[in-house]
Short mmCIF file of C-alpha atoms in Angstrom, two decimals:
data_model
loop_
_atom_site.label_atom_id
_atom_site.label_comp_id
_atom_site.label_asym_id
_atom_site.label_seq_id
_atom_site.Cartn_x
_atom_site.Cartn_y
_atom_site.Cartn_z
CA MET A 13 31.35 52.82 0.41
CA LYS A 14 28.34 51.55 2.37
CA ALA A 15 27.03 49.79 -0.71
CA GLU A 16 30.38 48.07 -1.16
CA GLU A 17 30.32 46.90 2.47
CA ARG A 18 26.82 45.49 2.08
CA LEU A 19 27.82 43.75 -1.17
CA SER A 20 30.88 42.29 0.54
CA GLY A 21 28.65 41.07 3.37
CA LEU A 22 26.28 39.39 0.91
CA GLU A 23 29.16 37.66 -0.86
CA GLN A 24 30.19 36.08 2.45
CA CYS A 25 26.57 35.01 3.19
CA GLU A 26 25.79 31.37 2.67
CA CYS A 27 22.41 31.26 0.95
CA LEU A 28 20.26 28.25 1.74
CA LYS A 29 18.32 26.72 -1.12
CA TYR A 30 15.05 24.86 -0.74
CA CYS A 31 12.81 22.75 -2.91
CA TYR A 32 9.05 22.53 -2.64
CA ASP A 33 7.38 19.18 -3.23
CA ASN A 34 3.56 19.26 -3.07
CA GLY A 35 3.66 21.99 -0.43
CA THR A 36 6.48 20.40 1.60
CA GLN A 37 9.71 22.37 1.94
CA ARG A 38 12.81 20.22 1.42
CA GLN A 39 16.37 21.18 2.44
CA GLU A 40 19.21 21.31 -0.09
CA GLY A 41 20.69 17.79 -0.36
CA GLU A 42 17.71 16.11 1.33
CA GLU A 43 16.57 12.76 -0.11
CA TRP A 44 13.13 11.16 0.29
CA LYS A 45 11.06 8.30 -1.11
CA LYS A 46 8.40 9.72 -3.40
CA ASP A 47 6.79 6.28 -3.72
CA SER A 48 7.93 2.65 -3.52
CA CYS A 49 9.93 2.96 -6.77
CA ASN A 50 11.23 6.54 -6.85
CA THR A 51 13.73 8.43 -4.69
CA CYS A 52 13.96 12.21 -4.97
CA ARG A 53 16.65 14.70 -3.97
CA CYS A 54 16.70 18.49 -3.57
CA LYS A 55 19.67 19.75 -5.56
CA ASN A 56 20.40 23.41 -6.37
CA GLY A 57 16.80 24.33 -5.65
CA THR A 58 15.30 21.77 -8.01
CA ILE A 59 13.88 18.30 -7.42
CA GLU A 60 15.56 15.35 -9.14
CA CYS A 61 13.83 11.94 -8.98
CA PHE A 62 15.35 8.56 -9.84
CA HIS A 63 13.60 5.27 -10.52
CA GLU A 64 14.98 2.40 -8.41
CA GLU A 65 17.04 -0.15 -10.36
CA CYS A 66 15.69 -3.66 -9.88
CA PRO A 67 17.64 -6.93 -10.06
CA HIS A 68 16.82 -9.42 -12.80
CA CYS A 69 15.53 -12.76 -11.48
CA SER A 70 14.52 -15.79 -13.48
CA ASN A 71 11.56 -16.41 -11.12
CA PRO A 72 10.89 -13.15 -9.23
CA ILE A 73 8.66 -12.89 -6.18
CA TYR A 74 6.61 -9.68 -6.08
CA ARG A 75 5.49 -8.36 -2.70
CA ASP A 76 2.80 -5.74 -2.05
CA GLY A 77 4.25 -2.27 -1.54
CA GLU A 78 7.67 -3.26 -2.90
CA CYS A 79 8.94 -1.74 -6.14
CA CYS A 80 11.35 -4.51 -7.04
CA PRO A 81 10.90 -8.25 -6.93
CA VAL A 82 12.81 -10.34 -4.44
CA CYS A 83 15.25 -12.87 -5.90
CA GLN A 84 15.08 -15.85 -3.63
CA THR A 85 18.19 -17.85 -3.01
CA THR A 86 18.76 -21.02 -4.92
CA CYS A 87 18.31 -24.64 -3.88
CA TYR A 88 21.04 -27.24 -4.17
CA TYR A 89 19.63 -30.66 -5.06
CA SER A 90 21.33 -33.74 -6.50
CA GLY A 91 24.48 -31.83 -7.43
CA LYS A 92 22.73 -28.93 -9.20
CA TYR A 93 21.54 -25.43 -8.26
CA TYR A 94 17.92 -24.44 -8.93
CA ASP A 95 16.42 -20.93 -8.86
CA HIS A 96 13.32 -20.16 -6.82
CA GLY A 97 10.30 -21.59 -8.70
CA GLU A 98 12.38 -23.91 -10.88
CA SER A 99 11.33 -27.59 -10.96
CA THR A 100 12.90 -30.94 -11.78
CA ASN A 101 11.65 -34.51 -12.06
CA PRO A 102 14.21 -36.72 -10.27
CA ALA A 103 12.07 -39.84 -10.74
CA VAL A 104 8.95 -40.93 -12.59
CA CYS A 105 5.87 -39.36 -10.94
CA VAL A 106 7.99 -37.08 -8.68
CA THR A 107 8.27 -33.33 -9.10
CA CYS A 108 10.61 -31.22 -6.95
CA THR A 109 10.32 -27.42 -6.87
CA CYS A 110 12.68 -24.87 -5.30
CA VAL A 111 10.59 -22.74 -2.89
CA ASN A 112 12.37 -20.08 -0.83
CA ALA A 113 15.67 -22.00 -0.85
CA VAL A 114 14.02 -25.30 0.12
CA MET A 115 13.48 -28.13 -2.37
CA GLU A 116 9.91 -29.44 -2.01
CA CYS A 117 9.19 -32.81 -3.64
CA ASN A 118 5.77 -34.29 -4.33
CA GLN A 119 4.71 -37.71 -5.60
CA LEU A 120 2.01 -37.64 -8.28
CA ASP A 121 -1.11 -39.55 -7.25
CA VAL A 122 -1.67 -41.64 -10.40
CA LYS A 123 -5.29 -42.46 -9.53
CA LYS A 124 -6.24 -38.79 -9.01
CA GLN A 125 -4.03 -36.91 -11.46
CA CYS A 126 -3.74 -39.14 -14.54
CA PRO A 127 -6.49 -39.02 -17.16
CA PRO A 128 -9.06 -41.82 -16.88
CA LEU A 129 -8.50 -44.73 -19.26
CA ASN A 130 -11.30 -46.45 -21.16
CA CYS A 131 -9.69 -49.89 -21.24
CA PRO A 132 -9.63 -52.76 -18.74
CA GLU A 133 -6.73 -52.99 -16.25
CA SER A 134 -5.30 -55.95 -18.22
CA GLU A 135 -4.98 -53.74 -21.35
CA ARG A 136 -2.98 -50.97 -19.60
CA ILE A 137 0.75 -50.60 -20.03
CA SER A 138 3.39 -48.37 -18.43
CA VAL A 139 5.54 -46.25 -20.72
CA HIS A 140 9.19 -45.94 -19.67
CA GLY A 141 9.82 -42.47 -18.22
CA GLU A 142 6.10 -41.59 -18.10
CA CYS A 143 4.00 -41.47 -14.94
CA CYS A 144 0.56 -42.22 -16.32
CA PRO A 145 -0.24 -45.62 -17.85
CA VAL A 146 -1.81 -45.88 -21.34
CA CYS A 147 -4.09 -48.36 -23.06
CA LYS A 148 -2.51 -50.91 -25.42
CA GLY A 149 -3.07 -49.94 -29.03
CA LYS A 150 -3.01 -46.19 -28.33
CA ASP A 151 -2.80 -44.13 -31.52
CA TYR A 152 0.30 -42.02 -30.84
CA CYS A 153 0.42 -40.80 -34.44
CA ALA A 154 -3.06 -39.29 -34.10
CA LEU A 155 -1.88 -37.24 -31.09
CA GLY A 156 0.54 -35.38 -33.35
CA HIS A 157 3.96 -36.24 -34.72
CA ASP A 158 6.97 -34.62 -36.32
CA CYS A 159 7.46 -37.03 -39.24
CA HIS A 160 8.60 -35.60 -42.58
CA ASN A 161 6.01 -35.11 -45.37
CA ASN A 162 7.65 -37.99 -47.24
CA ALA A 163 7.52 -40.31 -44.23
CA SER A 164 4.92 -42.48 -42.54
CA CYS A 165 4.06 -42.43 -38.85
CA VAL A 166 3.96 -45.92 -37.33
CA ASN A 167 2.42 -46.65 -33.93
CA LEU A 168 4.55 -48.76 -31.58
CA ALA A 169 3.54 -50.13 -28.16
CA THR A 170 4.49 -47.01 -26.18
CA MET A 171 5.37 -44.38 -28.81
CA TYR A 172 5.48 -43.72 -32.55
CA ALA A 173 8.26 -43.97 -35.11
CA CYS A 174 8.78 -42.22 -38.44
CA HIS A 175 9.91 -44.16 -41.54
CA CYS A 176 10.82 -42.57 -44.87
CA GLN A 177 8.67 -43.72 -47.77
CA ALA A 178 10.09 -45.87 -50.60
CA GLY A 179 12.58 -43.92 -52.68
CA TYR A 180 13.54 -41.61 -49.82
CA ASP A 181 16.41 -41.88 -47.32
CA GLY A 182 16.66 -40.40 -43.85
CA ASP A 183 15.64 -40.83 -40.21
CA GLY A 184 11.91 -40.29 -40.81
CA ARG A 185 12.00 -36.73 -39.55
CA HIS A 186 14.24 -35.67 -42.43
CA CYS A 187 13.80 -37.56 -45.75
CA GLN A 188 15.55 -36.89 -49.08
#
């Protein structure tokens, strides 16, 4: 009879469970940060750890001590949204970059940032849509082209053109 009473008393007892993490006692249900990327929980006397889910950003910003990158808010410029770090060229020689939700625009200094030219000022021409001037007679074909094997590359004043060879038809990039 006494044994039955003691057993009945034990059945009514609420046993507390603990977890031990590197010598630290944790209560049942307790959660803690193991490091900047992992959260742990004491459950049924065992430790369960979970890696933090991070958001996907096109141009993430990583900060010291943070597990996940920060996704900065976008910039709205000329009717379009830009992600943090994304750039656009609204005009020749102007580059605008979205930085922490602010669009920062900079004008290219042609004298400092364009390659030096080995021709007199009178022989320099501006190419439409390009910031840096070029020398007349520049060999655009020699810089690399995408003309078809059965086409010829022809230098023009500010660019090159591809022309299919005799006996072939096409746009110069595709000849048959």
